[in-house]
mmCIF file of C-alpha atoms and ligand atoms in Angstrom:
data_model
loop_
_atom_site.group_PDB
_atom_site.id
_atom_site.type_symbol
_atom_site.label_atom_id
_atom_site.label_comp_id
_atom_site.label_asym_id
_atom_site.label_seq_id
_atom_site.Cartn_x
_atom_site.Cartn_y
_atom_site.Cartn_z
ATOM 1 C CA ASP A 1 17.252 84.654 74.961
ATOM 2 C CA LYS A 2 20.812 83.378 75.322
ATOM 3 C CA GLY A 3 19.662 80.563 77.599
ATOM 4 C CA GLY A 4 22.516 81.102 80.046
ATOM 5 C CA TRP A 5 25.232 81.246 77.386
ATOM 6 C CA PRO A 6 27.616 84.234 77.277
ATOM 7 C CA SER A 7 26.624 84.985 73.677
ATOM 8 C CA PHE A 8 24.167 83.899 71.017
ATOM 9 C CA MET A 9 27.101 82.532 69.066
ATOM 10 C CA ALA A 10 28.092 80.289 71.995
ATOM 11 C CA LYS A 11 24.502 79.097 72.249
ATOM 12 C CA GLU A 12 24.283 78.487 68.510
ATOM 13 C CA VAL A 13 27.560 76.538 68.360
ATOM 14 C CA SER A 14 26.227 74.375 71.203
ATOM 15 C CA GLU A 15 23.136 73.790 69.050
ATOM 16 C CA GLU A 16 25.074 72.425 66.063
ATOM 17 C CA PRO A 17 24.153 68.801 66.942
ATOM 18 C CA GLU A 18 20.424 69.656 67.058
ATOM 19 C CA ALA A 19 20.679 71.710 63.873
ATOM 20 C CA VAL A 20 21.755 68.575 62.027
ATOM 21 C CA ALA A 21 19.350 66.270 63.889
ATOM 22 C CA ASN A 22 16.352 68.552 63.322
ATOM 23 C CA THR A 23 17.188 68.946 59.632
ATOM 24 C CA LEU A 24 17.218 65.151 59.297
ATOM 25 C CA ARG A 25 14.074 64.602 61.342
ATOM 26 C CA GLY A 26 11.044 63.402 59.406
ATOM 27 C CA ARG A 27 13.089 62.989 56.241
ATOM 28 C CA MET A 28 14.167 59.389 56.548
ATOM 29 C CA ARG A 29 12.040 56.272 56.397
ATOM 30 C CA ASP A 30 13.247 52.641 56.415
ATOM 31 C CA GLY A 31 16.818 53.729 55.829
ATOM 32 C CA GLN A 32 15.899 55.874 52.824
ATOM 33 C CA VAL A 33 15.620 59.614 52.363
ATOM 34 C CA VAL A 34 12.059 60.866 52.029
ATOM 35 C CA ILE A 35 11.630 64.616 51.670
ATOM 36 C CA PRO A 36 7.903 65.373 52.008
ATOM 37 C CA GLU A 37 8.322 68.888 50.529
ATOM 38 C CA LEU A 38 9.566 67.330 47.291
ATOM 39 C CA ASP A 39 6.622 64.939 46.906
ATOM 40 C CA GLY A 40 5.316 65.044 43.344
ATOM 41 C CA LEU A 41 8.262 67.168 42.170
ATOM 42 C CA ASP A 42 10.364 64.417 40.547
ATOM 43 C CA GLY A 43 9.930 66.331 37.287
ATOM 44 C CA LEU A 44 12.309 68.987 38.628
ATOM 45 C CA PHE A 45 15.139 66.457 38.653
ATOM 46 C CA ALA A 46 14.378 64.200 35.700
ATOM 47 C CA GLY A 47 15.576 66.204 32.701
ATOM 48 C CA ILE A 48 18.415 68.215 34.237
ATOM 49 C CA THR A 49 21.924 68.025 32.839
ATOM 50 C CA ARG A 50 23.544 70.372 35.329
ATOM 51 C CA ILE A 51 23.151 71.853 38.760
ATOM 52 C CA ILE A 52 24.292 75.331 39.746
ATOM 53 C CA VAL A 53 24.471 76.176 43.434
ATOM 54 C CA ILE A 54 24.265 79.883 44.240
ATOM 55 C CA ALA A 55 24.800 81.553 47.596
ATOM 56 C CA CYS A 56 26.982 84.077 49.419
ATOM 57 C CA GLY A 57 29.535 83.813 52.213
ATOM 58 C CA THR A 58 29.230 80.880 54.545
ATOM 59 C CA ALA A 59 26.222 79.534 52.632
ATOM 60 C CA ALA A 60 28.413 79.392 49.499
ATOM 61 C CA TYR A 61 30.994 77.330 51.414
ATOM 62 C CA ALA A 62 28.215 74.928 52.404
ATOM 63 C CA GLY A 63 27.437 74.771 48.674
ATOM 64 C CA MET A 64 31.059 73.935 47.889
ATOM 65 C CA VAL A 65 30.923 71.056 50.359
ATOM 66 C CA GLY A 66 27.606 69.924 48.876
ATOM 67 C CA LYS A 67 29.074 69.783 45.383
ATOM 68 C CA TYR A 68 31.138 66.706 46.260
ATOM 69 C CA ALA A 69 28.078 64.786 47.465
ATOM 70 C CA LEU A 70 25.819 66.024 44.670
ATOM 71 C CA GLU A 71 28.244 64.961 41.964
ATOM 72 C CA GLN A 72 29.077 61.659 43.615
ATOM 73 C CA TRP A 73 25.503 60.594 44.222
ATOM 74 C CA THR A 74 23.686 62.134 41.242
ATOM 75 C CA ARG A 75 26.455 62.108 38.593
ATOM 76 C CA VAL A 76 25.121 65.477 37.419
ATOM 77 C CA PRO A 77 27.849 68.122 36.993
ATOM 78 C CA VAL A 78 27.673 70.835 39.654
ATOM 79 C CA ASP A 79 29.011 74.383 39.690
ATOM 80 C CA VAL A 80 29.001 76.530 42.797
ATOM 81 C CA GLU A 81 28.843 80.266 42.243
ATOM 82 C CA LEU A 82 28.684 83.359 44.340
ATOM 83 C CA ALA A 83 25.214 84.759 43.677
ATOM 84 C CA HIS A 84 26.487 88.269 42.937
ATOM 85 C CA GLU A 85 28.885 86.966 40.280
ATOM 86 C CA PHE A 86 26.413 84.582 38.683
ATOM 87 C CA ARG A 87 24.011 86.839 36.885
ATOM 88 C CA TYR A 88 26.439 89.402 35.545
ATOM 89 C CA ARG A 89 28.164 87.083 33.120
ATOM 90 C CA ASP A 90 25.297 85.843 30.943
ATOM 91 C CA PRO A 91 25.433 82.284 32.362
ATOM 92 C CA VAL A 92 24.478 79.346 30.145
ATOM 93 C CA ILE A 93 21.275 78.124 31.772
ATOM 94 C CA GLY A 94 17.876 76.885 30.689
ATOM 95 C CA ALA A 95 15.214 74.271 31.361
ATOM 96 C CA ASP A 96 17.901 71.598 31.807
ATOM 97 C CA THR A 97 19.480 73.512 34.707
ATOM 98 C CA LEU A 98 18.578 73.122 38.354
ATOM 99 C CA VAL A 99 19.609 76.192 40.332
ATOM 100 C CA VAL A 100 19.902 75.417 44.039
ATOM 101 C CA SER A 101 20.091 78.521 46.223
ATOM 102 C CA ILE A 102 21.237 78.392 49.833
ATOM 103 C CA SER A 103 20.364 81.105 52.328
ATOM 104 C CA GLN A 104 19.929 81.103 56.081
ATOM 105 C CA SER A 105 17.836 84.263 56.105
ATOM 106 C CA GLY A 106 16.114 83.725 52.777
ATOM 107 C CA GLU A 107 16.370 87.487 52.288
ATOM 108 C CA THR A 108 19.916 88.007 50.961
ATOM 109 C CA MET A 109 19.363 90.367 48.046
ATOM 110 C CA ASP A 110 22.272 89.081 45.933
ATOM 111 C CA THR A 111 20.929 85.542 46.183
ATOM 112 C CA LEU A 112 17.318 86.588 45.602
ATOM 113 C CA MET A 113 18.218 88.496 42.432
ATOM 114 C CA ALA A 114 20.196 85.507 41.131
ATOM 115 C CA VAL A 115 17.228 83.174 41.776
ATOM 116 C CA LYS A 116 14.844 85.515 39.944
ATOM 117 C CA TYR A 117 17.276 85.788 37.068
ATOM 118 C CA ALA A 118 17.598 81.987 36.825
ATOM 119 C CA ARG A 119 13.811 81.605 36.806
ATOM 120 C CA GLU A 120 13.367 84.176 34.079
ATOM 121 C CA ARG A 121 15.862 82.223 32.001
ATOM 122 C CA GLY A 122 13.747 79.082 32.389
ATOM 123 C CA ALA A 123 15.886 77.244 34.939
ATOM 124 C CA LYS A 124 14.308 75.182 37.706
ATOM 125 C CA THR A 125 14.900 76.645 41.135
ATOM 126 C CA LEU A 126 15.144 75.005 44.540
ATOM 127 C CA SER A 127 15.747 76.924 47.745
ATOM 128 C CA ILE A 128 17.546 75.616 50.825
ATOM 129 C CA CYS A 129 16.525 78.056 53.509
ATOM 130 C CA ASN A 130 16.343 78.320 57.307
ATOM 131 C CA THR A 131 13.547 80.873 57.561
ATOM 132 C CA GLN A 132 9.955 79.772 56.973
ATOM 133 C CA GLY A 133 8.122 81.899 54.432
ATOM 134 C CA ALA A 134 11.119 84.075 53.513
ATOM 135 C CA THR A 135 11.339 85.731 50.099
ATOM 136 C CA ILE A 136 13.830 83.394 48.371
ATOM 137 C CA PRO A 137 11.814 80.204 49.037
ATOM 138 C CA ARG A 138 8.652 82.023 47.892
ATOM 139 C CA GLU A 139 10.380 82.821 44.596
ATOM 140 C CA SER A 140 11.516 79.204 44.049
ATOM 141 C CA ASP A 141 9.871 76.141 42.481
ATOM 142 C CA ALA A 142 10.758 73.945 45.453
ATOM 143 C CA ILE A 143 11.982 74.350 49.031
ATOM 144 C CA VAL A 144 13.980 72.194 51.411
ATOM 145 C CA TYR A 145 14.050 73.921 54.769
ATOM 146 C CA THR A 146 16.955 73.606 57.159
ATOM 147 C CA HIS A 147 15.733 73.321 60.735
ATOM 148 C CA ALA A 148 18.605 74.945 62.594
ATOM 149 C CA GLY A 149 16.201 77.189 64.507
ATOM 150 C CA PRO A 150 16.571 80.969 64.570
ATOM 151 C CA GLU A 151 20.169 82.136 64.199
ATOM 152 C CA VAL A 152 20.790 85.438 65.967
ATOM 153 C CA ALA A 153 24.573 85.895 65.993
ATOM 154 C CA VAL A 154 25.734 87.616 62.816
ATOM 155 C CA ALA A 155 28.314 84.909 62.133
ATOM 156 C CA SER A 156 26.616 81.810 60.803
ATOM 157 C CA THR A 157 27.426 78.554 62.623
ATOM 158 C CA LYS A 158 24.584 76.111 63.203
ATOM 159 C CA ALA A 159 22.955 77.137 59.914
ATOM 160 C CA PHE A 160 26.126 76.056 58.092
ATOM 161 C CA VAL A 161 25.999 72.451 59.337
ATOM 162 C CA ALA A 162 22.258 72.376 58.673
ATOM 163 C CA GLN A 163 22.834 73.601 55.094
ATOM 164 C CA ILE A 164 25.342 70.829 54.410
ATOM 165 C CA THR A 165 22.894 68.309 55.901
ATOM 166 C CA ALA A 166 20.060 69.545 53.660
ATOM 167 C CA LEU A 167 22.310 69.422 50.587
ATOM 168 C CA TYR A 168 23.239 65.822 51.394
ATOM 169 C CA LEU A 169 19.581 64.884 51.813
ATOM 170 C CA LEU A 170 18.835 66.562 48.494
ATOM 171 C CA ALA A 171 21.748 64.786 46.798
ATOM 172 C CA LEU A 172 20.530 61.414 48.092
ATOM 173 C CA HIS A 173 16.984 62.222 46.975
ATOM 174 C CA ILE A 174 18.053 63.249 43.464
ATOM 175 C CA GLY A 175 20.347 60.209 43.252
ATOM 176 C CA ARG A 176 17.434 57.891 44.002
ATOM 177 C CA VAL A 177 14.989 59.705 41.673
ATOM 178 C CA ARG A 178 17.482 59.533 38.816
ATOM 179 C CA GLY A 179 18.594 55.994 39.632
ATOM 180 C CA SER A 180 22.269 56.930 39.964
ATOM 181 C CA LEU A 181 22.315 55.635 43.539
ATOM 182 C CA SER A 182 21.149 52.197 44.702
ATOM 183 C CA PRO A 183 18.919 51.857 47.786
ATOM 184 C CA THR A 184 21.793 50.075 49.555
ATOM 185 C CA GLU A 185 24.239 52.889 48.846
ATOM 186 C CA ALA A 186 21.687 55.486 49.906
ATOM 187 C CA ALA A 187 20.975 53.579 53.129
ATOM 188 C CA GLN A 188 24.675 53.569 53.984
ATOM 189 C CA GLN A 189 24.880 57.349 53.616
ATOM 190 C CA VAL A 190 21.752 57.806 55.702
ATOM 191 C CA LEU A 191 23.432 55.878 58.530
ATOM 192 C CA GLU A 192 26.444 58.188 58.303
ATOM 193 C CA LEU A 193 24.196 61.257 58.466
ATOM 194 C CA GLU A 194 22.261 59.942 61.446
ATOM 195 C CA ALA A 195 25.516 59.465 63.363
ATOM 196 C CA ILE A 196 26.675 63.072 62.893
ATOM 197 C CA PRO A 197 24.829 64.830 65.765
ATOM 198 C CA ASP A 198 26.388 62.583 68.436
ATOM 199 C CA LYS A 199 29.801 63.020 66.864
ATOM 200 C CA ILE A 200 29.497 66.818 67.006
ATOM 201 C CA THR A 201 28.415 66.526 70.638
ATOM 202 C CA ARG A 202 31.522 64.463 71.282
ATOM 203 C CA ILE A 203 33.726 67.261 69.874
ATOM 204 C CA LEU A 204 31.964 69.828 72.055
ATOM 205 C CA HIS A 205 32.464 67.639 75.140
ATOM 206 C CA LEU A 206 36.022 66.553 74.534
ATOM 207 C CA GLU A 207 37.592 69.518 72.772
ATOM 208 C CA GLN A 208 35.683 72.770 73.320
ATOM 209 C CA ALA A 209 37.325 73.846 76.585
ATOM 210 C CA ARG A 210 40.798 72.999 75.305
ATOM 211 C CA ILE A 211 40.247 74.847 72.003
ATOM 212 C CA GLU A 212 38.973 77.930 73.830
ATOM 213 C CA GLN A 213 42.060 77.941 76.034
ATOM 214 C CA PHE A 214 44.286 77.532 73.038
ATOM 215 C CA ALA A 215 42.435 80.343 71.198
ATOM 216 C CA ALA A 216 42.881 82.675 74.180
ATOM 217 C CA TRP A 217 46.569 81.903 74.143
ATOM 218 C CA MET A 218 46.672 82.908 70.449
ATOM 219 C CA ALA A 219 44.793 86.184 70.967
ATOM 220 C CA ASP A 220 47.728 88.351 69.850
ATOM 221 C CA THR A 221 48.199 86.576 66.546
ATOM 222 C CA ARG A 222 48.057 88.881 63.539
ATOM 223 C CA SER A 223 47.430 86.375 60.785
ATOM 224 C CA VAL A 224 46.179 82.812 60.538
ATOM 225 C CA LEU A 225 46.160 80.559 57.484
ATOM 226 C CA PHE A 226 43.855 77.592 56.862
ATOM 227 C CA LEU A 227 44.613 74.731 54.492
ATOM 228 C CA GLY A 228 42.355 71.955 53.292
ATOM 229 C CA ARG A 229 41.988 69.579 50.421
ATOM 230 C CA HIS A 230 38.893 68.072 48.771
ATOM 231 C CA VAL A 231 35.952 68.656 51.164
ATOM 232 C CA GLY A 232 38.461 70.130 53.618
ATOM 233 C CA TYR A 233 39.059 73.037 51.250
ATOM 234 C CA PRO A 234 35.707 74.805 51.764
ATOM 235 C CA ILE A 235 36.121 74.130 55.486
ATOM 236 C CA ALA A 236 39.441 75.997 55.381
ATOM 237 C CA LEU A 237 37.643 78.911 53.684
ATOM 238 C CA GLU A 238 34.909 78.838 56.317
ATOM 239 C CA GLY A 239 37.448 78.743 59.170
ATOM 240 C CA ALA A 240 39.185 81.804 57.728
ATOM 241 C CA LEU A 241 35.961 83.731 57.109
ATOM 242 C CA LYS A 242 34.689 83.130 60.631
ATOM 243 C CA LEU A 243 37.974 84.239 62.166
ATOM 244 C CA LYS A 244 38.275 87.469 60.179
ATOM 245 C CA GLU A 245 34.602 88.237 60.644
ATOM 246 C CA ILE A 246 34.488 88.170 64.438
ATOM 247 C CA SER A 247 38.102 88.593 65.566
ATOM 248 C CA TYR A 248 39.296 91.083 62.904
ATOM 249 C CA ILE A 249 42.430 89.035 62.354
ATOM 250 C CA HIS A 250 43.716 88.590 58.851
ATOM 251 C CA ALA A 251 42.898 85.035 57.846
ATOM 252 C CA GLU A 252 43.014 83.199 54.556
ATOM 253 C CA GLY A 253 41.982 79.754 53.440
ATOM 254 C CA PHE A 254 43.744 77.851 50.682
ATOM 255 C CA ALA A 255 43.449 74.578 48.857
ATOM 256 C CA ALA A 256 46.432 72.680 50.255
ATOM 257 C CA GLY A 257 47.534 71.737 46.747
ATOM 258 C CA GLU A 258 47.899 75.435 45.896
ATOM 259 C CA LEU A 259 50.636 75.925 48.485
ATOM 260 C CA LYS A 260 53.560 75.508 46.114
ATOM 261 C CA HIS A 261 51.795 77.663 43.514
ATOM 262 C CA GLY A 262 52.153 80.744 45.695
ATOM 263 C CA PRO A 263 50.885 80.797 49.266
ATOM 264 C CA ILE A 264 53.884 78.925 50.676
ATOM 265 C CA ALA A 265 55.765 82.218 50.278
ATOM 266 C CA LEU A 266 53.698 83.480 53.219
ATOM 267 C CA ILE A 267 55.122 80.873 55.579
ATOM 268 C CA GLU A 268 57.645 82.314 57.994
ATOM 269 C CA PRO A 269 58.723 81.117 61.421
ATOM 270 C CA GLY A 270 55.816 81.167 63.861
ATOM 271 C CA GLN A 271 53.037 81.577 61.266
ATOM 272 C CA PRO A 272 49.991 79.687 62.588
ATOM 273 C CA VAL A 273 48.455 77.375 59.995
ATOM 274 C CA PHE A 274 45.367 75.247 60.552
ATOM 275 C CA VAL A 275 45.375 72.131 58.426
ATOM 276 C CA ILE A 276 42.250 70.036 57.898
ATOM 277 C CA VAL A 277 43.580 66.488 57.651
ATOM 278 C CA PRO A 278 41.494 63.899 55.760
ATOM 279 C CA SER A 279 40.939 60.479 57.298
ATOM 280 C CA PRO A 280 43.849 58.066 56.749
ATOM 281 C CA ARG A 281 41.399 55.129 56.761
ATOM 282 C CA GLU A 282 39.017 56.578 54.227
ATOM 283 C CA SER A 283 41.412 58.278 51.860
ATOM 284 C CA ALA A 284 45.001 57.181 52.322
ATOM 285 C CA LEU A 285 46.162 59.072 49.237
ATOM 286 C CA LEU A 286 44.596 62.410 50.204
ATOM 287 C CA HIS A 287 45.845 61.916 53.744
ATOM 288 C CA SER A 288 49.432 61.359 52.653
ATOM 289 C CA LYS A 289 49.298 64.425 50.400
ATOM 290 C CA VAL A 290 48.105 66.621 53.242
ATOM 291 C CA VAL A 291 50.704 65.192 55.628
ATOM 292 C CA SER A 292 53.416 66.094 53.118
ATOM 293 C CA ASN A 293 51.941 69.627 52.878
ATOM 294 C CA ILE A 294 52.255 69.796 56.657
ATOM 295 C CA GLN A 295 55.889 68.724 56.446
ATOM 296 C CA GLU A 296 56.580 71.405 53.813
ATOM 297 C CA ILE A 297 55.220 74.242 55.914
ATOM 298 C CA ARG A 298 56.633 72.868 59.141
ATOM 299 C CA ALA A 299 60.109 72.816 57.552
ATOM 300 C CA ARG A 300 59.673 76.565 57.003
ATOM 301 C CA GLY A 301 58.769 77.238 60.604
ATOM 302 C CA ALA A 302 54.955 77.250 60.483
ATOM 303 C CA ARG A 303 53.107 76.509 63.705
ATOM 304 C CA VAL A 304 50.803 73.716 62.617
ATOM 305 C CA ILE A 305 47.395 73.178 64.165
ATOM 306 C CA ALA A 306 45.999 69.963 62.722
ATOM 307 C CA VAL A 307 42.308 69.122 62.723
ATOM 308 C CA ALA A 308 42.587 65.357 62.480
ATOM 309 C CA GLU A 309 40.663 62.184 63.060
ATOM 310 C CA GLU A 310 40.935 60.500 66.460
ATOM 311 C CA GLY A 311 43.768 57.990 66.334
ATOM 312 C CA ASP A 312 45.564 59.553 63.358
ATOM 313 C CA ALA A 313 49.131 59.354 64.669
ATOM 314 C CA ALA A 314 50.825 60.357 61.412
ATOM 315 C CA VAL A 315 50.290 64.055 62.153
ATOM 316 C CA LEU A 316 51.760 63.938 65.665
ATOM 317 C CA PRO A 317 55.440 64.420 64.773
ATOM 318 C CA PHE A 318 54.648 67.538 62.716
ATOM 319 C CA ALA A 319 51.804 69.285 64.507
ATOM 320 C CA ASP A 320 52.163 71.715 67.398
ATOM 321 C CA GLU A 321 48.548 71.166 68.291
ATOM 322 C CA VAL A 322 46.052 68.482 67.236
ATOM 323 C CA LEU A 323 42.313 69.101 67.449
ATOM 324 C CA ARG A 324 40.528 65.770 67.273
ATOM 325 C CA ILE A 325 37.348 64.848 65.419
ATOM 326 C CA PRO A 326 35.571 61.465 65.508
ATOM 327 C CA LEU A 327 35.742 58.993 62.621
ATOM 328 C CA ALA A 328 33.352 59.515 59.719
ATOM 329 C CA GLY A 329 33.099 58.686 56.020
ATOM 330 C CA PRO A 330 35.089 61.079 53.795
ATOM 331 C CA LEU A 331 32.125 63.181 52.680
ATOM 332 C CA PHE A 332 30.976 63.592 56.270
ATOM 333 C CA GLU A 333 34.207 64.917 57.756
ATOM 334 C CA PRO A 334 33.346 68.576 56.964
ATOM 335 C CA LEU A 335 30.357 68.426 59.322
ATOM 336 C CA LEU A 336 32.833 67.600 62.093
ATOM 337 C CA ALA A 337 35.993 69.471 61.066
ATOM 338 C CA VAL A 338 34.189 72.815 60.990
ATOM 339 C CA VAL A 339 33.201 72.600 64.651
ATOM 340 C CA PRO A 340 36.693 73.160 66.120
ATOM 341 C CA LEU A 341 37.117 76.105 63.734
ATOM 342 C CA HIS A 342 33.873 77.728 64.895
ATOM 343 C CA ILE A 343 34.946 77.235 68.513
ATOM 344 C CA PHE A 344 38.386 78.642 67.778
ATOM 345 C CA ALA A 345 37.077 81.826 66.113
ATOM 346 C CA MET A 346 34.633 82.385 68.943
ATOM 347 C CA GLY A 347 37.258 81.678 71.611
ATOM 348 C CA LEU A 348 39.761 84.042 70.081
ATOM 349 C CA ALA A 349 37.285 86.907 69.612
ATOM 350 C CA THR A 350 36.042 86.416 73.164
ATOM 351 C CA ALA A 351 39.606 86.481 74.492
ATOM 352 C CA LYS A 352 40.110 89.791 72.653
ATOM 353 C CA GLY A 353 37.058 91.155 74.447
ATOM 354 C CA LEU A 354 35.053 91.581 71.259
ATOM 355 C CA ASP A 355 31.301 91.312 70.823
ATOM 356 C CA VAL A 356 31.093 87.995 68.982
ATOM 357 C CA ASP A 357 27.394 88.396 68.201
ATOM 358 C CA GLN A 358 27.623 91.817 66.583
ATOM 359 C CA PRO A 359 30.892 92.208 64.690
ATOM 360 C CA ARG A 360 31.591 95.670 63.349
ATOM 361 C CA ASN A 361 30.343 96.673 59.895
ATOM 362 C CA LEU A 362 28.219 93.551 59.437
ATOM 363 C CA ALA A 363 24.481 92.885 59.410
ATOM 364 C CA LYS A 364 22.785 89.528 59.909
ATOM 365 C CA SER A 365 20.937 89.716 56.677
ATOM 366 C CA VAL A 366 22.255 91.656 53.704
ATOM 367 C CA THR A 367 19.162 93.010 51.989
ATOM 368 C CA VAL A 368 20.927 95.351 49.600
ATOM 369 C CA GLU A 369 22.912 94.339 46.543
HETATM 370 C C1 F6R B 1 29.262 84.458 57.671
HETATM 371 C C2 F6R B 1 27.913 84.876 57.335
HETATM 372 C C3 F6R B 1 27.605 85.382 55.957
HETATM 373 C C4 F6R B 1 26.334 84.756 55.408
HETATM 374 C C5 F6R B 1 25.961 85.368 54.051
HETATM 375 C C6 F6R B 1 24.717 84.725 53.458
HETATM 376 O O1 F6R B 1 29.357 84.003 58.974
HETATM 377 O O2 F6R B 1 27.027 84.807 58.165
HETATM 378 O O3 F6R B 1 28.689 85.126 55.096
HETATM 379 O O4 F6R B 1 26.524 83.370 55.309
HETATM 380 O O5 F6R B 1 25.743 86.734 54.196
HETATM 381 O O6 F6R B 1 23.602 84.913 54.285
HETATM 382 P P1 F6R B 1 22.293 84.076 54.056
HETATM 383 O O7 F6R B 1 22.625 82.631 54.351
HETATM 384 O O8 F6R B 1 21.279 84.606 55.022
HETATM 385 O O9 F6R B 1 21.880 84.252 52.629
#
C-alpha cells in the first residue's frame, strides 16, 4: 500500500526519518548504546584485529560510510569489500577477523556466499539486515536488525540510512566493549544520532519540493557527476547509483581528490556536478579543499550543485544551486547529505515519466550469483 504516495519510493523516502528513529529505538539507555541482540556476545569483539565489511550496491556504500565511524570509535582497521569480489581472492581471514555483512533483503546470494565462506574460514560473522529471519542473518553468529520497515521500491533508500545508523550503533558498542571509547564520548555520539530523524524531516520539509522542481528542469541531462570527500565520497557514489538505476542517465561518483588525477577531463561547459560539501565548522580543512575543487570545475564551465550545510556561505559564489542540510557532526553528515540525492534521483525519473519503483532490468533482491 503506497499510503497515498505516487510511488513506493516516494513513500520510502518520506520514511527515512522513521527508519533511523526505529533503528535507534530500544538500543539506547542513559545516554549509552545497549544492543539487546548482542547481550553475552562480547567475545565476538574481544580478540579481533580487523573488521571486514561485505555487501553489494547501496549496502556496500553504507559500509563505506560505516568504516569511518568503526575505525574512529573502535581503532580496529576496517576494510569494505564488495561481497562478490571478496571470496575469489583467497582473503586473509581467521578467528581474529569480524566479518560484518550488510543486506536489506538478507537474501542477496553474493553476500550470503561471502558470509558462508568467511565462516568456513573461522571468521566471526555479524549480519546487519532489514528482514527478520532472512537467510544471511540465520547464517551469521550475531545479528543487528535495521528497522526501516519493508522496502518495496527496487532502489534502496530508507534501508540505506537505517544501515548507516545500525553500523554507528555497532561501532559505539564495539568501542565501549573494547574500551577504545569513553562513556562521555559515546554519549556525545548518541546525542548526535538521536537528533538525525528531525534533521532529515527538516530537509524533507524545506527542500523536497524545490529539489523535485529542479530535477524536473534537469530531465534532459545526459550525464551527471557526483563528487565527495571523506564520508561524502560514498554519498557521491550512492547519488550516482540511484540516478543511473532509476533514471537511466549516465552518472558517476568520484572522490573529489581524484579530480586532477583524471576525471576533471570530463568537465566541459554545462556539465552538471553535484558536490557534497563538508561542514566548515566541523572540518575547516576538508571544507576548504572541497571548495577549491568546486572552483576548479567551475572555472571549466561545470554547473555546480552543492549539497552544503545551512549557513555555509563560502559555496555561494561558485554554486549554481545549493541544496541545504542541517548542521551535524562530521560523521553524521552522510545521513543528511544523501537525502537530497535520493529526492533528486526520484524527481528526475518521475519527470521523465519512468516507473521509479520498478526500473528496467533490476530485481529487488538478487538471489543468483
Ligand atoms: C540500489 C540497490 C542495490 C542493493 C543491492 C544489495 O538502490 O537497491 O544496489 O543495495 O542489491 O541488496 P541487499 O541490501 O538486499 O543485499
